[in-house]
PDB file of N, CA and C in Angstrom:
ATOM      1  N   MET A   1     125.559 102.357 108.963  1.00 78.00           N
ATOM      2  CA  MET A   1     124.394 101.597 108.568  1.00 78.00           C
ATOM      3  C   MET A   1     124.950 100.209 108.726  1.00 78.00           C
ATOM      4  N   SER A   2     124.118  99.137 109.368  1.00 88.00           N
ATOM      5  CA  SER A   2     124.648  97.943 109.518  1.00 88.00           C
ATOM      6  C   SER A   2     124.559  97.161 108.133  1.00 88.00           C
ATOM      7  N   TRP A   3     125.352  96.103 107.912  1.00 92.00           N
ATOM      8  CA  TRP A   3     125.282  95.395 106.806  1.00 92.00           C
ATOM      9  C   TRP A   3     124.124  94.592 106.527  1.00 92.00           C
ATOM     10  N   HIS A   4     123.278  94.372 107.399  1.00 91.00           N
ATOM     11  CA  HIS A   4     122.021  93.669 107.461  1.00 91.00           C
ATOM     12  C   HIS A   4     120.925  94.609 106.550  1.00 91.00           C
ATOM     13  N   LEU A   5     121.145  95.866 106.853  1.00 94.00           N
ATOM     14  CA  LEU A   5     120.159  96.584 106.160  1.00 94.00           C
ATOM     15  C   LEU A   5     120.671  96.729 104.554  1.00 94.00           C
ATOM     16  N   TYR A   6     121.686  96.845 104.358  1.00 95.00           N
ATOM     17  CA  TYR A   6     122.093  96.672 102.926  1.00 95.00           C
ATOM     18  C   TYR A   6     121.821  95.289 102.232  1.00 95.00           C
ATOM     19  N   VAL A   7     121.721  94.124 102.925  1.00 95.00           N
ATOM     20  CA  VAL A   7     121.172  93.137 102.436  1.00 95.00           C
ATOM     21  C   VAL A   7     119.780  93.201 102.080  1.00 95.00           C
ATOM     22  N   LEU A   8     118.938  93.679 103.045  1.00 95.00           N
ATOM     23  CA  LEU A   8     117.563  93.732 103.117  1.00 95.00           C
ATOM     24  C   LEU A   8     117.295  94.834 101.983  1.00 95.00           C
ATOM     25  N   SER A   9     117.990  95.819 101.762  1.00 97.00           N
ATOM     26  CA  SER A   9     117.883  96.722 100.785  1.00 97.00           C
ATOM     27  C   SER A   9     117.942  96.034  99.435  1.00 97.00           C
ATOM     28  N   PHE A  10     119.091  95.325  99.191  1.00 97.00           N
ATOM     29  CA  PHE A  10     119.364  94.642  98.191  1.00 97.00           C
ATOM     30  C   PHE A  10     118.370  93.723  97.580  1.00 97.00           C
ATOM     31  N   ILE A  11     117.585  92.884  98.749  1.00 96.00           N
ATOM     32  CA  ILE A  11     116.957  91.979  98.589  1.00 96.00           C
ATOM     33  C   ILE A  11     115.557  92.667  97.936  1.00 96.00           C
ATOM     34  N   PHE A  12     115.035  93.674  98.561  1.00 97.00           N
ATOM     35  CA  PHE A  12     113.887  94.460  98.065  1.00 97.00           C
ATOM     36  C   PHE A  12     114.060  95.244  96.675  1.00 97.00           C
ATOM     37  N   ILE A  13     115.188  95.756  96.440  1.00 98.00           N
ATOM     38  CA  ILE A  13     115.357  96.351  95.203  1.00 98.00           C
ATOM     39  C   ILE A  13     115.413  95.356  94.042  1.00 98.00           C
ATOM     40  N   ILE A  14     115.961  94.266  94.129  1.00 98.00           N
ATOM     41  CA  ILE A  14     116.024  93.186  93.280  1.00 98.00           C
ATOM     42  C   ILE A  14     114.705  92.607  92.962  1.00 98.00           C
ATOM     43  N   ALA A  15     113.731  92.271  94.025  1.00 97.00           N
ATOM     44  CA  ALA A  15     112.685  91.687  93.946  1.00 97.00           C
ATOM     45  C   ALA A  15     111.598  92.785  93.372  1.00 97.00           C
ATOM     46  N   GLY A  16     111.771  94.041  93.604  1.00 98.00           N
ATOM     47  CA  GLY A  16     110.997  95.001  93.009  1.00 98.00           C
ATOM     48  C   GLY A  16     111.381  95.136  91.377  1.00 98.00           C
ATOM     49  N   ILE A  17     112.710  95.027  91.122  1.00 98.00           N
ATOM     50  CA  ILE A  17     112.781  95.195  89.628  1.00 98.00           C
ATOM     51  C   ILE A  17     112.393  93.790  88.835  1.00 98.00           C
ATOM     52  N   PHE A  18     112.309  92.845  89.661  1.00 98.00           N
ATOM     53  CA  PHE A  18     111.723  91.527  88.897  1.00 98.00           C
ATOM     54  C   PHE A  18     110.221  91.771  88.702  1.00 98.00           C
ATOM     55  N   HIS A  19     109.498  92.713  89.220  1.00 98.00           N
ATOM     56  CA  HIS A  19     108.156  92.827  89.132  1.00 98.00           C
ATOM     57  C   HIS A  19     108.036  93.352  87.814  1.00 98.00           C
ATOM     58  N   PHE A  20     108.967  94.188  87.135  1.00 98.00           N
ATOM     59  CA  PHE A  20     108.990  94.679  85.969  1.00 98.00           C
ATOM     60  C   PHE A  20     109.481  93.799  84.875  1.00 98.00           C
ATOM     61  N   ILE A  21     110.417  93.041  85.235  1.00 98.00           N
ATOM     62  CA  ILE A  21     111.190  91.931  84.393  1.00 98.00           C
ATOM     63  C   ILE A  21     110.200  90.779  83.963  1.00 98.00           C
ATOM     64  N   ARG A  22     109.746  90.244  84.815  1.00 96.00           N
ATOM     65  CA  ARG A  22     108.787  89.163  84.843  1.00 96.00           C
ATOM     66  C   ARG A  22     107.347  89.451  85.688  1.00 96.00           C
ATOM     67  N   PRO A  23     106.503  90.261  85.063  1.00 97.00           N
ATOM     68  CA  PRO A  23     105.291  90.510  85.602  1.00 97.00           C
ATOM     69  C   PRO A  23     104.426  89.370  85.643  1.00 97.00           C
ATOM     70  N   LYS A  24     104.474  88.667  84.486  1.00 94.00           N
ATOM     71  CA  LYS A  24     103.469  87.536  84.434  1.00 94.00           C
ATOM     72  C   LYS A  24     103.615  86.428  85.526  1.00 94.00           C
ATOM     73  N   ALA A  25     104.885  86.264  85.872  1.00 92.00           N
ATOM     74  CA  ALA A  25     104.897  85.397  86.893  1.00 92.00           C
ATOM     75  C   ALA A  25     104.477  85.812  88.220  1.00 92.00           C
ATOM     76  N   PHE A  26     104.582  87.148  88.617  1.00 94.00           N
ATOM     77  CA  PHE A  26     103.732  87.559  89.749  1.00 94.00           C
ATOM     78  C   PHE A  26     102.355  87.700  89.525  1.00 94.00           C
ATOM     79  N   MET A  27     101.719  87.978  88.508  1.00 94.00           N
ATOM     80  CA  MET A  27     100.309  87.876  88.291  1.00 94.00           C
ATOM     81  C   MET A  27      99.796  86.680  88.360  1.00 94.00           C
ATOM     82  N   ARG A  28     100.515  85.566  87.934  1.00 92.00           N
ATOM     83  CA  ARG A  28     100.011  84.192  88.147  1.00 92.00           C
ATOM     84  C   ARG A  28     100.025  83.640  89.569  1.00 92.00           C
ATOM     85  N   ILE A  29     100.665  84.318  90.409  1.00 93.00           N
ATOM     86  CA  ILE A  29     100.459  83.806  91.907  1.00 93.00           C
ATOM     87  C   ILE A  29      99.380  84.627  92.764  1.00 93.00           C
ATOM     88  N   MET A  30      98.859  85.590  92.044  1.00 94.00           N
ATOM     89  CA  MET A  30      98.006  86.531  92.767  1.00 94.00           C
ATOM     90  C   MET A  30      96.548  85.731  92.952  1.00 94.00           C
ATOM     91  N   PRO A  31      95.951  85.829  94.041  1.00 94.00           N
ATOM     92  CA  PRO A  31      94.527  85.271  94.208  1.00 94.00           C
ATOM     93  C   PRO A  31      93.753  86.119  93.124  1.00 94.00           C
ATOM     94  N   LEU A  32      92.736  85.185  92.724  1.00 91.00           N
ATOM     95  CA  LEU A  32      91.664  85.720  91.633  1.00 91.00           C
ATOM     96  C   LEU A  32      90.802  86.733  92.230  1.00 91.00           C
ATOM     97  N   TYR A  33      90.443  86.829  93.510  1.00 93.00           N
ATOM     98  CA  TYR A  33      89.734  87.725  94.136  1.00 93.00           C
ATOM     99  C   TYR A  33      90.258  89.053  94.228  1.00 93.00           C
ATOM    100  N   ILE A  34      91.694  89.208  93.902  1.00 93.00           N
ATOM    101  CA  ILE A  34      92.240  90.610  93.873  1.00 93.00           C
ATOM    102  C   ILE A  34      92.078  90.988  92.321  1.00 93.00           C
ATOM    103  N   PRO A  35      91.541  92.233  92.142  1.00 95.00           N
ATOM    104  CA  PRO A  35      91.389  92.698  90.717  1.00 95.00           C
ATOM    105  C   PRO A  35      92.650  93.319  90.157  1.00 95.00           C
ATOM    106  N   TYR A  36      92.524  93.597  88.904  1.00 96.00           N
ATOM    107  CA  TYR A  36      93.648  94.422  88.356  1.00 96.00           C
ATOM    108  C   TYR A  36      95.272  93.895  88.699  1.00 96.00           C
ATOM    109  N   HIS A  37      95.338  92.616  88.521  1.00 96.00           N
ATOM    110  CA  HIS A  37      96.804  92.088  88.822  1.00 96.00           C
ATOM    111  C   HIS A  37      97.996  92.749  88.195  1.00 96.00           C
ATOM    112  N   LYS A  38      97.862  93.284  87.108  1.00 97.00           N
ATOM    113  CA  LYS A  38      99.101  93.922  86.459  1.00 97.00           C
ATOM    114  C   LYS A  38      99.375  95.203  87.138  1.00 97.00           C
ATOM    115  N   PHE A  39      98.315  95.880  87.436  1.00 97.00           N
ATOM    116  CA  PHE A  39      98.381  97.207  88.273  1.00 97.00           C
ATOM    117  C   PHE A  39      99.049  96.935  89.525  1.00 97.00           C
ATOM    118  N   TRP A  40      98.558  96.094  90.326  1.00 97.00           N
ATOM    119  CA  TRP A  40      99.296  95.634  91.815  1.00 97.00           C
ATOM    120  C   TRP A  40     100.618  95.076  91.579  1.00 97.00           C
ATOM    121  N   VAL A  41     100.753  94.475  90.586  1.00 97.00           N
ATOM    122  CA  VAL A  41     102.390  93.773  90.372  1.00 97.00           C
ATOM    123  C   VAL A  41     103.297  95.066  90.281  1.00 97.00           C
ATOM    124  N   TYR A  42     102.840  95.914  89.229  1.00 98.00           N
ATOM    125  CA  TYR A  42     103.608  97.045  88.914  1.00 98.00           C
ATOM    126  C   TYR A  42     103.914  97.935  90.293  1.00 98.00           C
ATOM    127  N   LEU A  43     102.701  98.248  90.908  1.00 98.00           N
ATOM    128  CA  LEU A  43     102.732  99.170  92.051  1.00 98.00           C
ATOM    129  C   LEU A  43     103.468  98.787  93.092  1.00 98.00           C
ATOM    130  N   SER A  44     103.363  97.351  93.351  1.00 97.00           N
ATOM    131  CA  SER A  44     104.190  96.768  94.595  1.00 97.00           C
ATOM    132  C   SER A  44     105.707  96.550  94.279  1.00 97.00           C
ATOM    133  N   GLY A  45     105.986  96.435  92.864  1.00 98.00           N
ATOM    134  CA  GLY A  45     107.259  96.619  92.380  1.00 98.00           C
ATOM    135  C   GLY A  45     107.984  97.918  92.621  1.00 98.00           C
ATOM    136  N   VAL A  46     107.330  98.881  92.503  1.00 98.00           N
ATOM    137  CA  VAL A  46     107.598 100.458  92.568  1.00 98.00           C
ATOM    138  C   VAL A  46     108.030 100.480  94.095  1.00 98.00           C
ATOM    139  N   PHE A  47     106.998 100.199  94.992  1.00 98.00           N
ATOM    140  CA  PHE A  47     107.065 100.221  96.371  1.00 98.00           C
ATOM    141  C   PHE A  47     108.320  99.465  96.927  1.00 98.00           C
ATOM    142  N   GLU A  48     108.463  98.314  96.343  1.00 98.00           N
ATOM    143  CA  GLU A  48     109.576  97.485  96.766  1.00 98.00           C
ATOM    144  C   GLU A  48     110.927  98.176  96.528  1.00 98.00           C
ATOM    145  N   VAL A  49     111.153  98.613  95.249  1.00 98.00           N
ATOM    146  CA  VAL A  49     112.230  99.358  94.938  1.00 98.00           C
ATOM    147  C   VAL A  49     112.380 100.550  95.844  1.00 98.00           C
ATOM    148  N   LEU A  50     111.567 101.411  95.931  1.00 98.00           N
ATOM    149  CA  LEU A  50     111.343 102.571  96.749  1.00 98.00           C
ATOM    150  C   LEU A  50     111.738 102.272  98.194  1.00 98.00           C
ATOM    151  N   ALA A  51     111.252 101.235  98.764  1.00 98.00           N
ATOM    152  CA  ALA A  51     111.624 100.821 100.138  1.00 98.00           C
ATOM    153  C   ALA A  51     112.994 100.476 100.217  1.00 98.00           C
ATOM    154  N   GLY A  52     113.538  99.745  99.449  1.00 98.00           N
ATOM    155  CA  GLY A  52     114.887  99.159  99.412  1.00 98.00           C
ATOM    156  C   GLY A  52     115.826 100.575  99.158  1.00 98.00           C
ATOM    157  N   VAL A  53     115.601 101.307  98.380  1.00 98.00           N
ATOM    158  CA  VAL A  53     116.441 102.589  98.272  1.00 98.00           C
ATOM    159  C   VAL A  53     116.301 103.198  99.489  1.00 98.00           C
ATOM    160  N   GLY A  54     115.133 103.480 100.087  1.00 98.00           N
ATOM    161  CA  GLY A  54     114.881 104.274 101.290  1.00 98.00           C
ATOM    162  C   GLY A  54     115.716 103.875 102.486  1.00 98.00           C
ATOM    163  N   LEU A  55     115.933 102.504 102.648  1.00 97.00           N
ATOM    164  CA  LEU A  55     116.649 101.791 103.738  1.00 97.00           C
ATOM    165  C   LEU A  55     117.955 102.605 103.791  1.00 97.00           C
ATOM    166  N   ILE A  56     118.546 102.833 102.685  1.00 96.00           N
ATOM    167  CA  ILE A  56     120.070 103.316 102.557  1.00 96.00           C
ATOM    168  C   ILE A  56     120.258 104.833 103.129  1.00 96.00           C
ATOM    169  N   PHE A  57     119.181 105.464 103.262  1.00 96.00           N
ATOM    170  CA  PHE A  57     119.319 106.977 103.702  1.00 96.00           C
ATOM    171  C   PHE A  57     118.593 106.980 105.083  1.00 96.00           C
ATOM    172  N   GLU A  58     119.399 107.432 105.997  1.00 96.00           N
ATOM    173  CA  GLU A  58     118.857 107.527 107.316  1.00 96.00           C
ATOM    174  C   GLU A  58     117.689 108.318 107.610  1.00 96.00           C
ATOM    175  N   SER A  59     117.375 109.433 106.597  1.00 97.00           N
ATOM    176  CA  SER A  59     116.197 110.411 106.748  1.00 97.00           C
ATOM    177  C   SER A  59     114.837 109.652 106.205  1.00 97.00           C
ATOM    178  N   THR A  60     115.102 108.312 105.527  1.00 98.00           N
ATOM    179  CA  THR A  60     113.871 107.665 105.140  1.00 98.00           C
ATOM    180  C   THR A  60     113.863 106.217 105.542  1.00 98.00           C
ATOM    181  N   ARG A  61     114.779 105.909 106.432  1.00 97.00           N
ATOM    182  CA  ARG A  61     114.981 104.359 106.802  1.00 97.00           C
ATOM    183  C   ARG A  61     113.699 103.771 107.685  1.00 97.00           C
ATOM    184  N   ILE A  62     113.200 104.733 108.514  1.00 97.00           N
ATOM    185  CA  ILE A  62     112.127 104.199 109.412  1.00 97.00           C
ATOM    186  C   ILE A  62     110.815 104.109 108.646  1.00 97.00           C
ATOM    187  N   PHE A  63     110.674 105.097 107.712  1.00 98.00           N
ATOM    188  CA  PHE A  63     109.284 104.962 106.814  1.00 98.00           C
ATOM    189  C   PHE A  63     109.433 103.828 106.026  1.00 98.00           C
ATOM    190  N   SER A  64     110.685 103.407 105.562  1.00 98.00           N
ATOM    191  CA  SER A  64     110.951 102.336 104.401  1.00 98.00           C
ATOM    192  C   SER A  64     110.830 100.822 105.266  1.00 98.00           C
ATOM    193  N   LEU A  65     111.285 101.112 106.434  1.00 98.00           N
ATOM    194  CA  LEU A  65     111.006  99.848 107.357  1.00 98.00           C
ATOM    195  C   LEU A  65     109.697  99.428 107.498  1.00 98.00           C
ATOM    196  N   LEU A  66     108.817 100.530 107.881  1.00 98.00           N
ATOM    197  CA  LEU A  66     107.445 100.164 108.055  1.00 98.00           C
ATOM    198  C   LEU A  66     106.820 100.001 106.878  1.00 98.00           C
ATOM    199  N   LEU A  67     107.165 100.515 105.757  1.00 98.00           N
ATOM    200  CA  LEU A  67     106.565 100.197 104.477  1.00 98.00           C
ATOM    201  C   LEU A  67     106.781  98.646 104.102  1.00 98.00           C
ATOM    202  N   ILE A  68     107.961  98.294 104.381  1.00 98.00           N
ATOM    203  CA  ILE A  68     108.413  96.840 104.181  1.00 98.00           C
ATOM    204  C   ILE A  68     107.355  95.913 105.045  1.00 98.00           C
ATOM    205  N   ILE A  69     107.276  96.251 106.406  1.00 98.00           N
ATOM    206  CA  ILE A  69     106.516  95.383 107.166  1.00 98.00           C
ATOM    207  C   ILE A  69     104.911  95.438 106.642  1.00 98.00           C
ATOM    208  N   ILE A  70     104.446  96.529 106.258  1.00 97.00           N
ATOM    209  CA  ILE A  70     103.127  96.713 105.820  1.00 97.00           C
ATOM    210  C   ILE A  70     103.046  95.771 104.490  1.00 97.00           C
ATOM    211  N   MET A  71     104.077  95.754 103.506  1.00 97.00           N
ATOM    212  CA  MET A  71     103.969  95.139 102.279  1.00 97.00           C
ATOM    213  C   MET A  71     104.178  93.526 102.558  1.00 97.00           C
ATOM    214  N   LEU A  72     104.986  93.037 103.589  1.00 97.00           N
ATOM    215  CA  LEU A  72     105.065  91.715 103.803  1.00 97.00           C
ATOM    216  C   LEU A  72     103.736  91.246 104.406  1.00 97.00           C
ATOM    217  N   VAL A  73     102.899  91.828 105.309  1.00 97.00           N
ATOM    218  CA  VAL A  73     101.797  91.570 105.739  1.00 97.00           C
ATOM    219  C   VAL A  73     100.663  91.462 104.603  1.00 97.00           C
ATOM    220  N   LEU A  74     100.790  92.690 103.702  1.00 95.00           N
ATOM    221  CA  LEU A  74      99.807  92.582 102.588  1.00 95.00           C
ATOM    222  C   LEU A  74     100.060  91.336 101.628  1.00 95.00           C
ATOM    223  N   PHE A  75     101.396  91.048 101.487  1.00 94.00           N
ATOM    224  CA  PHE A  75     101.767  89.840 100.525  1.00 94.00           C
ATOM    225  C   PHE A  75     101.270  88.418 101.301  1.00 94.00           C
ATOM    226  N   PHE A  76     100.965  88.441 102.465  1.00 94.00           N
ATOM    227  CA  PHE A  76     100.777  86.995 103.071  1.00 94.00           C
ATOM    228  C   PHE A  76      99.604  86.455 102.181  1.00 94.00           C
ATOM    229  N   PRO A  77      98.402  87.022 101.875  1.00 93.00           N
ATOM    230  CA  PRO A  77      97.416  86.008 101.121  1.00 93.00           C
ATOM    231  C   PRO A  77      97.917  85.585  99.792  1.00 93.00           C
ATOM    232  N   VAL A  78      98.913  86.169  99.391  1.00 94.00           N
ATOM    233  CA  VAL A  78      99.622  85.651  98.072  1.00 94.00           C
ATOM    234  C   VAL A  78     100.401  84.180  98.298  1.00 94.00           C
ATOM    235  N   HIS A  79     101.081  84.400  99.459  1.00 94.00           N
ATOM    236  CA  HIS A  79     101.719  83.232  99.869  1.00 94.00           C
ATOM    237  C   HIS A  79     100.723  82.101 100.170  1.00 94.00           C
ATOM    238  N   VAL A  80      99.725  82.316 100.910  1.00 94.00           N
ATOM    239  CA  VAL A  80      98.634  81.222 101.195  1.00 94.00           C
ATOM    240  C   VAL A  80      97.990  80.856  99.890  1.00 94.00           C
ATOM    241  N   HIS A  81      97.657  81.694  99.143  1.00 94.00           N
ATOM    242  CA  HIS A  81      97.219  81.274  97.811  1.00 94.00           C
ATOM    243  C   HIS A  81      98.152  80.314  97.091  1.00 94.00           C
ATOM    244  N   MET A  82      99.458  80.631  97.092  1.00 94.00           N
ATOM    245  CA  MET A  82     100.360  79.848  96.456  1.00 94.00           C
ATOM    246  C   MET A  82     100.343  78.306  97.099  1.00 94.00           C
ATOM    247  N   LEU A  83     100.211  78.457  98.385  1.00 93.00           N
ATOM    248  CA  LEU A  83     100.138  77.027  98.910  1.00 93.00           C
ATOM    249  C   LEU A  83      98.879  76.159  98.829  1.00 93.00           C
ATOM    250  N   ILE A  84      97.681  76.867  98.669  1.00 93.00           N
ATOM    251  CA  ILE A  84      96.591  76.138  98.324  1.00 93.00           C
ATOM    252  C   ILE A  84      96.059  75.846  96.975  1.00 93.00           C
ATOM    253  N   ASN A  85      96.598  76.801  95.955  1.00 91.00           N
ATOM    254  CA  ASN A  85      96.283  76.640  94.653  1.00 91.00           C
ATOM    255  C   ASN A  85      97.561  76.035  93.838  1.00 91.00           C
ATOM    256  N   LYS A  86      97.211  74.837  93.269  1.00 86.00           N
ATOM    257  CA  LYS A  86      98.463  74.157  92.620  1.00 86.00           C
ATOM    258  C   LYS A  86      99.009  75.063  91.522  1.00 86.00           C
ATOM    259  N   LYS A  87      98.188  75.630  90.808  1.00 86.00           N
ATOM    260  CA  LYS A  87      98.743  76.400  89.566  1.00 86.00           C
ATOM    261  C   LYS A  87      99.460  77.601  89.994  1.00 86.00           C
ATOM    262  N   ALA A  88      98.984  78.421  91.090  1.00 89.00           N
ATOM    263  CA  ALA A  88      99.655  79.489  91.689  1.00 89.00           C
ATOM    264  C   ALA A  88     101.103  79.095  92.241  1.00 89.00           C
ATOM    265  N   GLY A  89     101.045  77.587  92.650  1.00 90.00           N
ATOM    266  CA  GLY A  89     102.368  77.435  93.405  1.00 90.00           C
ATOM    267  C   GLY A  89     103.434  77.012  92.597  1.00 90.00           C
ATOM    268  N   LEU A  90     103.384  77.479  91.255  1.00 88.00           N
ATOM    269  CA  LEU A  90     104.288  77.073  90.439  1.00 88.00           C
ATOM    270  C   LEU A  90     105.174  75.899  90.485  1.00 88.00           C
ATOM    271  N   ASN A  91     104.530  74.926  90.668  1.00 89.00           N
ATOM    272  CA  ASN A  91     104.978  73.408  90.788  1.00 89.00           C
ATOM    273  C   ASN A  91     106.155  73.373  91.789  1.00 89.00           C
ATOM    274  N   LEU A  92     106.041  74.214  92.674  1.00 91.00           N
ATOM    275  CA  LEU A  92     107.257  74.147  93.785  1.00 91.00           C
ATOM    276  C   LEU A  92     106.566  73.209  94.917  1.00 91.00           C
ATOM    277  N   PRO A  93     107.614  72.317  95.337  1.00 94.00           N
ATOM    278  CA  PRO A  93     107.167  71.487  96.575  1.00 94.00           C
ATOM    279  C   PRO A  93     106.342  72.134  97.635  1.00 94.00           C
ATOM    280  N   LYS A  94     105.499  71.434  98.174  1.00 94.00           N
ATOM    281  CA  LYS A  94     104.552  71.902  99.370  1.00 94.00           C
ATOM    282  C   LYS A  94     105.628  72.685 100.444  1.00 94.00           C
ATOM    283  N   TRP A  95     106.756  71.742 100.853  1.00 95.00           N
ATOM    284  CA  TRP A  95     107.530  72.169 101.789  1.00 95.00           C
ATOM    285  C   TRP A  95     108.335  73.671 101.588  1.00 95.00           C
ATOM    286  N   VAL A  96     108.629  73.880 100.334  1.00 95.00           N
ATOM    287  CA  VAL A  96     109.041  75.142  99.887  1.00 95.00           C
ATOM    288  C   VAL A  96     108.072  76.330 100.041  1.00 95.00           C
ATOM    289  N   LEU A  97     106.891  76.056  99.607  1.00 95.00           N
ATOM    290  CA  LEU A  97     105.656  76.857  99.871  1.00 95.00           C
ATOM    291  C   LEU A  97     105.402  77.214 101.348  1.00 95.00           C
ATOM    292  N   ILE A  98     105.432  76.149 102.145  1.00 95.00           N
ATOM    293  CA  ILE A  98     105.198  76.528 103.704  1.00 95.00           C
ATOM    294  C   ILE A  98     106.412  77.113 104.310  1.00 95.00           C
ATOM    295  N   LEU A  99     107.646  76.820 103.815  1.00 95.00           N
ATOM    296  CA  LEU A  99     108.837  77.728 104.038  1.00 95.00           C
ATOM    297  C   LEU A  99     108.791  79.073 103.750  1.00 95.00           C
ATOM    298  N   ARG A 100     108.275  79.435 102.458  1.00 92.00           N
ATOM    299  CA  ARG A 100     108.094  80.722 101.846  1.00 92.00           C
ATOM    300  C   ARG A 100     107.088  81.503 102.967  1.00 92.00           C
ATOM    301  N   LEU A 101     106.039  80.876 103.300  1.00 93.00           N
ATOM    302  CA  LEU A 101     104.901  81.477 104.031  1.00 93.00           C
ATOM    303  C   LEU A 101     105.713  81.813 105.375  1.00 93.00           C
ATOM    304  N   LEU A 102     106.424  80.732 106.077  1.00 94.00           N
ATOM    305  CA  LEU A 102     107.062  81.092 107.272  1.00 94.00           C
ATOM    306  C   LEU A 102     108.100  82.136 107.291  1.00 94.00           C
ATOM    307  N   LEU A 103     108.719  82.218 106.196  1.00 93.00           N
ATOM    308  CA  LEU A 103     109.798  83.326 105.764  1.00 93.00           C
ATOM    309  C   LEU A 103     109.220  84.654 106.001  1.00 93.00           C
ATOM    310  N   GLN A 104     107.818  84.756 105.556  1.00 94.00           N
ATOM    311  CA  GLN A 104     107.155  86.160 105.902  1.00 94.00           C
ATOM    312  C   GLN A 104     107.380  86.606 107.295  1.00 94.00           C
ATOM    313  N   PHE A 105     107.084  85.838 108.171  1.00 95.00           N
ATOM    314  CA  PHE A 105     107.195  86.046 109.662  1.00 95.00           C
ATOM    315  C   PHE A 105     108.584  86.333 110.033  1.00 95.00           C
ATOM    316  N   ALA A 106     109.640  85.549 109.400  1.00 94.00           N
ATOM    317  CA  ALA A 106     110.899  85.845 109.861  1.00 94.00           C
ATOM    318  C   ALA A 106     111.402  87.176 109.248  1.00 94.00           C
ATOM    319  N   LEU A 107     110.926  87.593 108.015  1.00 94.00           N
ATOM    320  CA  LEU A 107     111.288  88.698 107.410  1.00 94.00           C
ATOM    321  C   LEU A 107     110.751  89.894 108.263  1.00 94.00           C
ATOM    322  N   ILE A 108     109.314  89.901 108.728  1.00 96.00           N
ATOM    323  CA  ILE A 108     108.690  90.728 109.561  1.00 96.00           C
ATOM    324  C   ILE A 108     109.575  91.107 110.793  1.00 96.00           C
ATOM    325  N   TYR A 109     109.901  90.150 111.359  1.00 95.00           N
ATOM    326  CA  TYR A 109     110.690  89.910 112.750  1.00 95.00           C
ATOM    327  C   TYR A 109     112.097  90.700 112.359  1.00 95.00           C
ATOM    328  N   TRP A 110     112.709  90.336 111.465  1.00 93.00           N
ATOM    329  CA  TRP A 110     114.020  90.841 110.975  1.00 93.00           C
ATOM    330  C   TRP A 110     113.852  92.550 110.833  1.00 93.00           C
ATOM    331  N   VAL A 111     112.936  93.015 109.877  1.00 95.00           N
ATOM    332  CA  VAL A 111     112.894  94.342 109.635  1.00 95.00           C
ATOM    333  C   VAL A 111     112.390  95.217 111.052  1.00 95.00           C
ATOM    334  N   TYR A 112     111.593  94.587 111.684  1.00 96.00           N
ATOM    335  CA  TYR A 112     111.004  95.221 112.893  1.00 96.00           C
ATOM    336  C   TYR A 112     112.333  95.394 113.954  1.00 96.00           C
ATOM    337  N   GLN A 113     113.275  94.668 113.901  1.00 94.00           N
ATOM    338  CA  GLN A 113     114.377  94.739 114.750  1.00 94.00           C
ATOM    339  C   GLN A 113     115.019  96.263 114.677  1.00 94.00           C
ATOM    340  N   TYR A 114     114.858  96.897 113.413  1.00 94.00           N
ATOM    341  CA  TYR A 114     115.379  98.260 113.092  1.00 94.00           C
ATOM    342  C   TYR A 114     114.572  99.462 113.146  1.00 94.00           C
ATOM    343  N   VAL A 115     113.288  99.177 113.483  1.00 92.00           N
ATOM    344  CA  VAL A 115     112.363 100.245 113.803  1.00 92.00           C
ATOM    345  C   VAL A 115     112.520 100.889 114.908  1.00 92.00           C
TER     346      VAL A 115
END
């Protein structure tokens, strides 16, 4: 397994764990039109951890890669919401929020390289 996949696995496992450590931070960045914020924060945390762990095993790697791409696409509205809603933007500078949004495309491209 490429060291890149270990890095990707680590990123998603840590991000998923933080959904349980700091759920309110994740709920605050969710658009208001999405109901049941806490449910979605915890569920996405579970899927991020599972996808990260799944990258480690060859038998689940492709499924995990596809799951990560799907999650990154589904998380796109959250990043847009953070950009256009000052409160959801966590007082981050606009350039950081734009960079985060663009990072989604870079991450999708990176993950797709292994599918």
